[in-house]
Coordinates of C-alpha atoms in Angstrom, one line a residue:
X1 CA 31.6 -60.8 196.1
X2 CA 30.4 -60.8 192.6
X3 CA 29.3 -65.0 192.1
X4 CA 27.3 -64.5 188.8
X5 CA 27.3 -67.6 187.1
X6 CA 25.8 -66.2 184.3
X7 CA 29.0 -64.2 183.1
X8 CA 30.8 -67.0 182.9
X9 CA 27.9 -69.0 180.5
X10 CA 29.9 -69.4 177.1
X11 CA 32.6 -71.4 179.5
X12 CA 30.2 -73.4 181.6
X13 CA 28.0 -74.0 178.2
X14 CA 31.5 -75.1 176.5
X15 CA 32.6 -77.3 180.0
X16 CA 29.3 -79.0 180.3
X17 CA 28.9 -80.1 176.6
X18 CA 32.6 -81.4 176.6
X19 CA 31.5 -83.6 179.6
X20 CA 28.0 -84.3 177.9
X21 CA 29.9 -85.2 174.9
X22 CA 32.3 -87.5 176.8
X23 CA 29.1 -89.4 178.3
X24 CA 27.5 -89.5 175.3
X25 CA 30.4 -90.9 173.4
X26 CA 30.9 -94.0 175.6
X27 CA 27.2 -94.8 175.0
X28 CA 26.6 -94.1 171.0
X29 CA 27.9 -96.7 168.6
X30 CA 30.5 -95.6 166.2
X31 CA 28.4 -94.8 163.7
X32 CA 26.5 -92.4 165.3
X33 CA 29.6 -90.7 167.3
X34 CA 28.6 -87.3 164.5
X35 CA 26.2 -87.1 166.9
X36 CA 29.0 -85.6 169.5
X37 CA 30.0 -83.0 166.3
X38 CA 26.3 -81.5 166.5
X39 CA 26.3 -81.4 170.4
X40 CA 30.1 -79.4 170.1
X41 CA 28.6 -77.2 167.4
X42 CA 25.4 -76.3 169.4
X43 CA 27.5 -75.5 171.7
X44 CA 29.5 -73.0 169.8
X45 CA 26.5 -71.4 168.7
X46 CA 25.0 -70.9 172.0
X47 CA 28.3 -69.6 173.2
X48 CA 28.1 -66.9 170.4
X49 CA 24.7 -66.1 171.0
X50 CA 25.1 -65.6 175.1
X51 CA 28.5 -63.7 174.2
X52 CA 26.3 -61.5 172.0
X53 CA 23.4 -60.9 174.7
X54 CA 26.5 -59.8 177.0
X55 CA 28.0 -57.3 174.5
X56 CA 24.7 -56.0 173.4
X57 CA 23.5 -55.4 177.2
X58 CA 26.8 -53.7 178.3
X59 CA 27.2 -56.0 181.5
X60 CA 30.5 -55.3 181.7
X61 CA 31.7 -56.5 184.6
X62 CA 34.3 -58.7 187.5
X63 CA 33.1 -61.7 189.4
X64 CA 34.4 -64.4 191.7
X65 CA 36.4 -61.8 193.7
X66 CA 37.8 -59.7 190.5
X67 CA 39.5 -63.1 189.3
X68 CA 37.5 -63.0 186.4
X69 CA 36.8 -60.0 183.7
X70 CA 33.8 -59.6 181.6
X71 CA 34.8 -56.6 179.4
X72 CA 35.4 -55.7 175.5
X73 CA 38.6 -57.9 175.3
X74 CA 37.0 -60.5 176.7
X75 CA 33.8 -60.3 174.3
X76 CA 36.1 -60.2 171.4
X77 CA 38.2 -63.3 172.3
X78 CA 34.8 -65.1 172.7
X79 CA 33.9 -64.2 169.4
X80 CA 36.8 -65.4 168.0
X81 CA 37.3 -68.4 169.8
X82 CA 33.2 -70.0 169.4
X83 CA 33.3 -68.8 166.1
X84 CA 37.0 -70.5 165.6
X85 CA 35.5 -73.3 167.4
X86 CA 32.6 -73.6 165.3
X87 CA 35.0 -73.2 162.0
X88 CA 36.9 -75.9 162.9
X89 CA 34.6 -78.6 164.5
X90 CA 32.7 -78.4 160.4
X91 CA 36.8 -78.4 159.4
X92 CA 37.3 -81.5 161.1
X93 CA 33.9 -83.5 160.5
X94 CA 35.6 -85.7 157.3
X95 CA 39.0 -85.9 159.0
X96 CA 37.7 -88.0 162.0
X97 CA 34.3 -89.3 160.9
X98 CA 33.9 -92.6 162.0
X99 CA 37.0 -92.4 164.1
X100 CA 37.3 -95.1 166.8
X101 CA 38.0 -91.8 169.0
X102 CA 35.6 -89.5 167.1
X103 CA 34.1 -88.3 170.0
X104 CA 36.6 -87.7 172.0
X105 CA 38.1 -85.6 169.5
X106 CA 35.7 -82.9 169.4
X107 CA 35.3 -82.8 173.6
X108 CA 39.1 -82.5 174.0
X109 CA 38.6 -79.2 171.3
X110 CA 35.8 -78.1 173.6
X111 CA 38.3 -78.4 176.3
X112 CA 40.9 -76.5 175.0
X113 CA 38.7 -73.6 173.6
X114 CA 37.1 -73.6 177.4
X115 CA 40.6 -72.5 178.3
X116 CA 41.3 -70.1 175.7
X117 CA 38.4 -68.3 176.8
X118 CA 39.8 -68.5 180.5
X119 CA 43.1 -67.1 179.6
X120 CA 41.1 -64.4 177.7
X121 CA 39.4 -63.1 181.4
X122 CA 41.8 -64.1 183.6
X123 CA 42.9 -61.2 186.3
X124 CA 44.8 -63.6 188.5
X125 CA 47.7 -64.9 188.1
X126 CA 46.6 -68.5 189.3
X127 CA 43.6 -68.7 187.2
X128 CA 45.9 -67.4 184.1
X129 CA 48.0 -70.4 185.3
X130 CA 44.8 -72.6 185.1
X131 CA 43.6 -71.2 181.7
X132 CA 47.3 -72.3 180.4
X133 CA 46.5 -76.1 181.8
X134 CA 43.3 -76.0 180.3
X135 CA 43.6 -74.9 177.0
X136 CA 47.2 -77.3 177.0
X137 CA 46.3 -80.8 178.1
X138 CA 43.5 -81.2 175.7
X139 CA 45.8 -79.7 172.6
X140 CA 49.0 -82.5 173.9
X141 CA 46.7 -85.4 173.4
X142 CA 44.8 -83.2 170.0
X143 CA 48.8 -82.9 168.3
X144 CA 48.7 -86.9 168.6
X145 CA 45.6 -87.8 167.5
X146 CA 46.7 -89.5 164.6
X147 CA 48.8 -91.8 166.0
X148 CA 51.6 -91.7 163.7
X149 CA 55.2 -90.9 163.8
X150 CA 55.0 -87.1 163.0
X151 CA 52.1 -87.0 165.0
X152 CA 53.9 -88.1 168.2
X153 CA 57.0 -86.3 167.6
X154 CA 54.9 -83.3 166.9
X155 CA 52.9 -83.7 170.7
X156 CA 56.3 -85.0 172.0
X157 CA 57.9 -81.6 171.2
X158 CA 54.2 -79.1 172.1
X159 CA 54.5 -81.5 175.2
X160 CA 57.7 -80.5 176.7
X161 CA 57.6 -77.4 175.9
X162 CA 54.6 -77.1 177.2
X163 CA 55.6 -78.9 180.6
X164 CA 58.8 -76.6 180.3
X165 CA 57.2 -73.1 180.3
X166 CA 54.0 -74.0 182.4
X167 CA 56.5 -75.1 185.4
X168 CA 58.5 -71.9 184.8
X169 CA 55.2 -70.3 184.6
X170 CA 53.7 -71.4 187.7
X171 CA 57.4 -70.4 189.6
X172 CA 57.3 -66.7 188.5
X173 CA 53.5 -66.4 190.0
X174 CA 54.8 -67.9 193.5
X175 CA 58.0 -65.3 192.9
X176 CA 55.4 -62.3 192.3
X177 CA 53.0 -63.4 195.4
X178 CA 56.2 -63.5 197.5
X179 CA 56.9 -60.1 196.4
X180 CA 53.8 -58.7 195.9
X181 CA 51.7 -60.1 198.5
X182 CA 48.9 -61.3 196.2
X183 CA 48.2 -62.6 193.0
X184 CA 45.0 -60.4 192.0
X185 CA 46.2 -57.9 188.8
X186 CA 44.3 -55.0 191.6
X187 CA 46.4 -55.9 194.0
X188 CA 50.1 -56.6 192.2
X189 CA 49.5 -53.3 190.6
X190 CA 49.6 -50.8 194.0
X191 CA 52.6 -53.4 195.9
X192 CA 54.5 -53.9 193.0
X193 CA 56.1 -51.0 192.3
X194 CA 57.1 -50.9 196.1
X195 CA 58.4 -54.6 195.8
X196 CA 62.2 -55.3 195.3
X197 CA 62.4 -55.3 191.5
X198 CA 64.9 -57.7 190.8
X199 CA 62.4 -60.1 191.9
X200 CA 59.3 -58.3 190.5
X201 CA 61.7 -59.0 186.9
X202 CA 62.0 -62.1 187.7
X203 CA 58.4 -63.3 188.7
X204 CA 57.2 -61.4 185.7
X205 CA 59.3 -62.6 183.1
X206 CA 58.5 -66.5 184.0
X207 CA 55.0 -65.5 184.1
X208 CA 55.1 -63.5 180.6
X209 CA 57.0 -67.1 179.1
X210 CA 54.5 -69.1 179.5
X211 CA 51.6 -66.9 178.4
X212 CA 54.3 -66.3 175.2
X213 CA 54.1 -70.0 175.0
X214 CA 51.0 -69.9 174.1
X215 CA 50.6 -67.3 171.9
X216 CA 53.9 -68.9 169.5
X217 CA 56.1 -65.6 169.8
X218 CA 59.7 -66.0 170.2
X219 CA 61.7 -67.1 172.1
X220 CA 59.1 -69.8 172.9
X221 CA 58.3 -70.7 169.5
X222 CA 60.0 -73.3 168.9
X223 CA 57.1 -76.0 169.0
X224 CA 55.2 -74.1 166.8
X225 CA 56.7 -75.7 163.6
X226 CA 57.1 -79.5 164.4
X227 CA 53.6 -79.0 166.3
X228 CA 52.3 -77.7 162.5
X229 CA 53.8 -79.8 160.7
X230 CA 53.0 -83.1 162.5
X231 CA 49.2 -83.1 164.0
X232 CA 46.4 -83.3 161.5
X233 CA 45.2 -80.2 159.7
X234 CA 42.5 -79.0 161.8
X235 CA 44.7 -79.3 164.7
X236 CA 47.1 -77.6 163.6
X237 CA 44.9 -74.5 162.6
X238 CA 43.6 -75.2 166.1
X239 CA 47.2 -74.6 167.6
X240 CA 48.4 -71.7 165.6
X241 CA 45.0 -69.6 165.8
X242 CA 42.3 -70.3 168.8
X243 CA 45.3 -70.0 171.1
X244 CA 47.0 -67.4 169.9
X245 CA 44.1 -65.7 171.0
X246 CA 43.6 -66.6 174.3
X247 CA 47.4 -66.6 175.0
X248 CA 47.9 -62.6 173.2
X249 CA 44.5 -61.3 175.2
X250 CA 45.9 -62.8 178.5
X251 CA 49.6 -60.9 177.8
X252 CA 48.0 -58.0 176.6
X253 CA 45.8 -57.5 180.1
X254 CA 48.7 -59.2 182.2
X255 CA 50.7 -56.2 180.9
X256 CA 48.1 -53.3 180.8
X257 CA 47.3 -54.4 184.4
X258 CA 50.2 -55.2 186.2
X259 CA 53.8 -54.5 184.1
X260 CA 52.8 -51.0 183.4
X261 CA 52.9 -49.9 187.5
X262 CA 56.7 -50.4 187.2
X263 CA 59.5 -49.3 186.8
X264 CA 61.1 -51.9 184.7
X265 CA 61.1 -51.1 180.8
X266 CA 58.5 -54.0 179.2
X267 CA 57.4 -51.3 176.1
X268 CA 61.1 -52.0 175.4
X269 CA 61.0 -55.8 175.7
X270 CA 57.5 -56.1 174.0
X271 CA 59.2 -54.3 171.0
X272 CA 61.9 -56.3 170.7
X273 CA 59.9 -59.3 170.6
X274 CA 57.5 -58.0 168.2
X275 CA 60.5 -56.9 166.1
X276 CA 62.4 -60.7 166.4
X277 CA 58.9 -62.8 165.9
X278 CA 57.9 -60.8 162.8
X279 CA 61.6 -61.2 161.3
X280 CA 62.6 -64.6 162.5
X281 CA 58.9 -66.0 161.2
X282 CA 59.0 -64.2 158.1
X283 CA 62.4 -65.2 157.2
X284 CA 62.1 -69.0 158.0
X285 CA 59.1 -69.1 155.7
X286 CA 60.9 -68.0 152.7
X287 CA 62.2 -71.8 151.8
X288 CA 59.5 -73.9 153.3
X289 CA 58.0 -76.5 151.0
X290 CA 55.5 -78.4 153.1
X291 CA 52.4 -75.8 153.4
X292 CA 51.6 -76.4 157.0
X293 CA 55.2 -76.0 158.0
X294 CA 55.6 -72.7 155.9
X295 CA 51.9 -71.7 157.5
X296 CA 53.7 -72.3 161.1
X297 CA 56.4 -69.8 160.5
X298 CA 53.5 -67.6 159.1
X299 CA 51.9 -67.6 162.4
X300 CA 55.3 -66.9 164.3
X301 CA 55.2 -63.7 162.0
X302 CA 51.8 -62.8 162.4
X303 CA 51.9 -62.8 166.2
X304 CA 55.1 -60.2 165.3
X305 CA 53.0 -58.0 163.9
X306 CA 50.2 -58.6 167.2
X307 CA 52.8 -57.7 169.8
X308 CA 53.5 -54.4 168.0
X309 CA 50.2 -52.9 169.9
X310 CA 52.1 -53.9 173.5
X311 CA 54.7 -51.5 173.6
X312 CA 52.2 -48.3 173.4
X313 CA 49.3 -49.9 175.4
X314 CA 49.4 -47.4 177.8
X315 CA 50.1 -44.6 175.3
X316 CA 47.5 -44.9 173.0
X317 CA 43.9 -46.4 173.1
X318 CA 44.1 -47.3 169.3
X319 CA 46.7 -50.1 171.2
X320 CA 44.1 -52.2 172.5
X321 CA 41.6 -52.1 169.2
X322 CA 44.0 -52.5 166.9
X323 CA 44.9 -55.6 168.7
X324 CA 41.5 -57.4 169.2
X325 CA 40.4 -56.5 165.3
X326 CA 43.0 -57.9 164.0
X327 CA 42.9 -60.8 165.9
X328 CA 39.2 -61.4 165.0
X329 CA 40.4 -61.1 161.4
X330 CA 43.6 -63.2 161.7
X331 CA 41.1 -65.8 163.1
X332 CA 39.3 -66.4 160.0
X333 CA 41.8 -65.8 157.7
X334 CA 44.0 -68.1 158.6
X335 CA 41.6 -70.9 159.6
X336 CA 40.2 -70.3 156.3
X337 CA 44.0 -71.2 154.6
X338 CA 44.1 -74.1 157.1
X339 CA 40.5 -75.1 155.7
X340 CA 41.9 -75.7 152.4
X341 CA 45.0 -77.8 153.3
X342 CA 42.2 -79.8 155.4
X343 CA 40.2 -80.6 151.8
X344 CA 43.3 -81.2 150.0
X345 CA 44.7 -84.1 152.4
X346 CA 46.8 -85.3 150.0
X347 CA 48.2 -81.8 149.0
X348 CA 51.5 -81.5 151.3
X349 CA 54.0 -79.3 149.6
X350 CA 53.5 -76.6 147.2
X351 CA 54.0 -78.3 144.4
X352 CA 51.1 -80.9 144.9
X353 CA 48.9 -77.6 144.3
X354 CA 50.1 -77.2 141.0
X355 CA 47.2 -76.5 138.6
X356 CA 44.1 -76.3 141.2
X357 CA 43.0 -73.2 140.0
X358 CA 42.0 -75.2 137.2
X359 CA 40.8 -78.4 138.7
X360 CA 39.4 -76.9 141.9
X361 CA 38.9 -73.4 141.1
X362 CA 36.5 -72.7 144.8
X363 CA 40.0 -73.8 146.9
X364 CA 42.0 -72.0 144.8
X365 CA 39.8 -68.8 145.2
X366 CA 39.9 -69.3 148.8
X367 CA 43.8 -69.4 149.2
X368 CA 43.9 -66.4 147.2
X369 CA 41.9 -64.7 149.8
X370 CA 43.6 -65.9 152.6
X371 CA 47.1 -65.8 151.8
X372 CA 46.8 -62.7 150.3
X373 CA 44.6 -61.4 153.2
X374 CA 47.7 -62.4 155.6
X375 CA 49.6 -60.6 153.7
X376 CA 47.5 -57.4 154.2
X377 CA 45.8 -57.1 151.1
X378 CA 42.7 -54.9 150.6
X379 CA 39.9 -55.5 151.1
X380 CA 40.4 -58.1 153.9
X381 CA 39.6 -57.7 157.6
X382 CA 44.1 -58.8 158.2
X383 CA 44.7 -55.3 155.9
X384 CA 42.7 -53.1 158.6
X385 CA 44.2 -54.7 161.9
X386 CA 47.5 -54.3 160.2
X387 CA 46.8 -50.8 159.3
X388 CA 45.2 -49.7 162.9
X389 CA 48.6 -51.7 164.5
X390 CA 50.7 -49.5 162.5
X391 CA 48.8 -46.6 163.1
X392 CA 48.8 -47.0 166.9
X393 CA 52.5 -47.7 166.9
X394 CA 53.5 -44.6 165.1
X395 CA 51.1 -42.5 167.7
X396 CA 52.5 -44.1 170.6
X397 CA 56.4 -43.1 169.1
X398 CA 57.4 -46.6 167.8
X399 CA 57.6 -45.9 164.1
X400 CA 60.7 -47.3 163.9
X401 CA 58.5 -51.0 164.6
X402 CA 55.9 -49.7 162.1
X403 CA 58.3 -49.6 159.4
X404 CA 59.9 -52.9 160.6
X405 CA 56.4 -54.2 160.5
X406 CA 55.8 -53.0 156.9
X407 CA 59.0 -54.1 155.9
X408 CA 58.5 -57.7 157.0
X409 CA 54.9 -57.0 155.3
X410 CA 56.4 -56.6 151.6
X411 CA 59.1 -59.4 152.3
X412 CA 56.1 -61.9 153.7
X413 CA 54.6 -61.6 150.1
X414 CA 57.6 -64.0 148.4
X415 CA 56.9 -66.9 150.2
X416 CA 52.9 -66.7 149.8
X417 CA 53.5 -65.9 146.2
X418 CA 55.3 -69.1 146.1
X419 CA 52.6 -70.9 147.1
X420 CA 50.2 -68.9 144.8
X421 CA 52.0 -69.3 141.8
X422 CA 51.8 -73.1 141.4
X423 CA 47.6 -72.9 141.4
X424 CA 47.7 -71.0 138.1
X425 CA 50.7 -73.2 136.2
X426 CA 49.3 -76.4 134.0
X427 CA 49.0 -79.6 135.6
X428 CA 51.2 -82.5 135.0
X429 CA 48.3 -84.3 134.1
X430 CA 45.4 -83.0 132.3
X431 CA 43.3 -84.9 134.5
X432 CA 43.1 -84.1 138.8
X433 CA 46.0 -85.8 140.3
X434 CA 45.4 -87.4 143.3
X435 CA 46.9 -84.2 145.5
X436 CA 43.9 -82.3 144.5
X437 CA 41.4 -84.9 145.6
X438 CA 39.2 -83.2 148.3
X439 CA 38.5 -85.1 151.4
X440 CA 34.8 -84.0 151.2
X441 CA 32.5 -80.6 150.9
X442 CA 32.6 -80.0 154.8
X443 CA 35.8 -78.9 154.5
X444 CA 35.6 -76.8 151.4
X445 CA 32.2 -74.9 152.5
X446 CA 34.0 -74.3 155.7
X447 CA 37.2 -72.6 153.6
X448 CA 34.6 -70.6 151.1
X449 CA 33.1 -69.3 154.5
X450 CA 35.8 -68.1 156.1
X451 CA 37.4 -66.6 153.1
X452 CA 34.0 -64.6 153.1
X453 CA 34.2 -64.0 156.9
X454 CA 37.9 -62.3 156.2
X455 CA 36.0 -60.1 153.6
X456 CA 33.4 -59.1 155.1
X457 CA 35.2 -57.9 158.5
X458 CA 37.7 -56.2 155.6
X459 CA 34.4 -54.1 154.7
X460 CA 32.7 -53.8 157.3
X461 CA 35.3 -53.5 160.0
X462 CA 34.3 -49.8 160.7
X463 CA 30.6 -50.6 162.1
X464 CA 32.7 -53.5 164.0
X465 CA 35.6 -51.2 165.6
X466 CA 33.4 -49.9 168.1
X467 CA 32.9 -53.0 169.5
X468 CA 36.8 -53.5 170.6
X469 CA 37.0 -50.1 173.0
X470 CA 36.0 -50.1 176.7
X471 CA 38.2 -50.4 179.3
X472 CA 40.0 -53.5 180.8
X473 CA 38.3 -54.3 184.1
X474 CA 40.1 -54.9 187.3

């Protein structure tokens, strides 16, 4: 049995600086808790550089009994997810400094992020189920932080849920071990499709909630706006992008590895889904006001657009990197609009961004990038995972999703126009109003970067495509 520790080193480097940060948080004074920010941002960046050694070497490989997979999809959602983390940890640096629970702010993100990356690898059913814990607990208490009325509704609402879903969760994988004998993807895949397949339907769907739970597709995306709307900014990019990743990597492999061997239609059921997220999502955004609510039903949408690469996994290898680009991109972009709510703190509706283009012309340049980039617009990295999704689907004999997809596409642009507009009309005031008061430069370095992240993957995504092939591992 494979026991290399050293495969699983972005994890243990984000586990053991999480509990380094903990100690280290009870001991500093509150004035030096920043200190627990540096520590969680060294962390990242080893993370990225250990994930890079991996990908350059080509150590693909299984450990700790095939429970675990170290392959392209898994390099990819470490990518995304240290350089996410990284994102928001400078993101969050003015929101929580001096904090009375500073520190323990950026150990429960280390937390959570540990378990995205576990629900990126898992190929068991039970460590899937311990990835969901993981990357939940920590994001319950995150929601709440604030200690405020919408901020305890908001992890009230993730919480249940949450508690909801992971029970139902945990059900179908004792439902699919009764049937299947196991709980290793290897070994569900060959008993399976000799198992009786009303439970094998059964088991599977409870399993496929709770990792839909996590990824905010309907029907289990029903937290997703409260949870927005209520936590603090940084959380809430946290919620509706790190695990989105985790959560869409860990369906994508529980499906190429295990739903595929039988004989039950799930190409039909992931296009459906895809087909209601996209629509439901885009549609609910058209008349939001607040921008983190109207960015929630955003991400319902986008995760739409995601699941369009599940229904021809197994027809079509574009499937799998069309799916991972665009996730890296959607990463970026979207923390990068989430960036620039955090700077504008007092900025909640559209209307308080009335004239910034003016005032604050570096934010404004940013959420033209972004919104425009989730939109699909050239040259962004969002306009090249879109148009390898579509592609794939029309190879694999879904165009009827691709031109749903594009459809939702053109409609999409009416509600991010809505929030562009406002930046370029006059002010109220000739002077800033207090809406367009930044909470600091962290937060506005950390938009302008990702902005240029989602560029740069737009335009260089070709020398960066490669890097999503290779098989999933069993």
């Amino acid at each position: 049995m494979n026991e290399n520790l050293a495969a699983l080193l972005p994890e243990t480097i984000l586990l053991g600086a999480a509990v380094v940060g903990l100690l280290a948080g009870s001991l500093l004074p509150r004035r030096r808790q920043w200190a627990v920010a540096v520590l969680a941002a060294a962390a990242c960046l080893a993370g990225l550089a250990a994930t890079a050694w991996t990908m350059a070497t080509g150590r693909e490989q299984t450990v700790f009994a095939h429970t675990f997979a170290v392959d392209a999809a898994t390099g990819l959602g470490r990518l995304a997810v240290l350089g996410g983390l990284l994102l928001l940890v400078a993101m969050a640096a003015r929101t929580v400094r001096s904090h009375a629970r500073e520190s323990e702010f950026y150990v429960l993100l280390l937390m959570s992020g540990a378990g995205t990356l576990v629900l990126a690898g898992a190929n068991d059913l039970l460590l899937l189920f311990a990835g969901f814990l993981l990357a939940g607990v920590p994001a319950y208490a995150l929601a709440a932080f604030a200690k405020d009325g919408r901020g305890t509704e908001a992890a009230l609402k993730y919480y249940l849920l949450g508690a909801l879903l992971g029970t139902l969760m945990l059900a179908g994988t004792a439902v699919l071990y009764g049937a299947g004998g196991s709980t290793l993807y290897s070994d569900l895949r060959t008993t399976l499709p000799h198992a009786s397949p009303a439970l094998v339907a059964v088991g599977s769907l409870a399993v496929l909630a709770g990792v839909l739970f996590k990824a905010g597709a309907v029907p289990a995306h029903f937290w997703v706006p409260d949870a927005t709307d209520g936590a603090l900014a940084p959380v809430a990019a946290h919620v509706t992008t790190l695990t989105k990743v985790g959560g869409l990597i860990g369906a994508y492999r529980l499906a190429h590895q295990l739903l595929w061997g039988t004989a039950l239609d799930w190409p039909g059921l992931f296009a459906l889904l895809a087909a209601l997220s996209m629509s439901l999502g885009n549609l609910a955004a058209f008349f939001q006001t607040s921008v983190q609510r109207l960015l929630a039903y955003s991400t319902i949408g986008q995760v739409g657009y995601l699941l369009v690469a599940f229904p021809v996994a197994a027809r079509t290898g574009l499937a799998q990197q069309s799916l991972l680009f665009y996730l890296l991109a959607y990463t970026v972009t979207n923390l990068g609009a989430f960036a620039a709510v955090t700077a504008l703190p007092h900025a909640r509706t559209l209307e308080d961004y009335r004239g910034l283009a003016r005032h604050r012309p570096a934010l404004a340049a940013v959420l033209v990038v972004c919104l425009l980039g989730l939109v699909g617009t050239p040259p962004t990295g969002v306009f090249l995972g879109k148009l390898e999704v579509f592609q794939a689907a029309v190879e694999g004999g879904y165009t009827w999703l691709a031109a749903l997809a594009v459809a939702n596409t053109v409609a999409s642009l009416f509600y991010y126009l809505r929030w562009l507009a406002p930046l370029f009309r006059p002010a109220p005031h000739e002077q800033p109003s207090a809406a367009h008061r930044t909470a600091g430069r962290g937060p506005v370095a950390t938009a302008c970067a990702a902005a240029t992240a989602s560029l740069l993957l737009g335009l260089a995504g070709g020398t960066l495509l490669p890097l999503t092939t290779g098989p999933l591992l069993r």
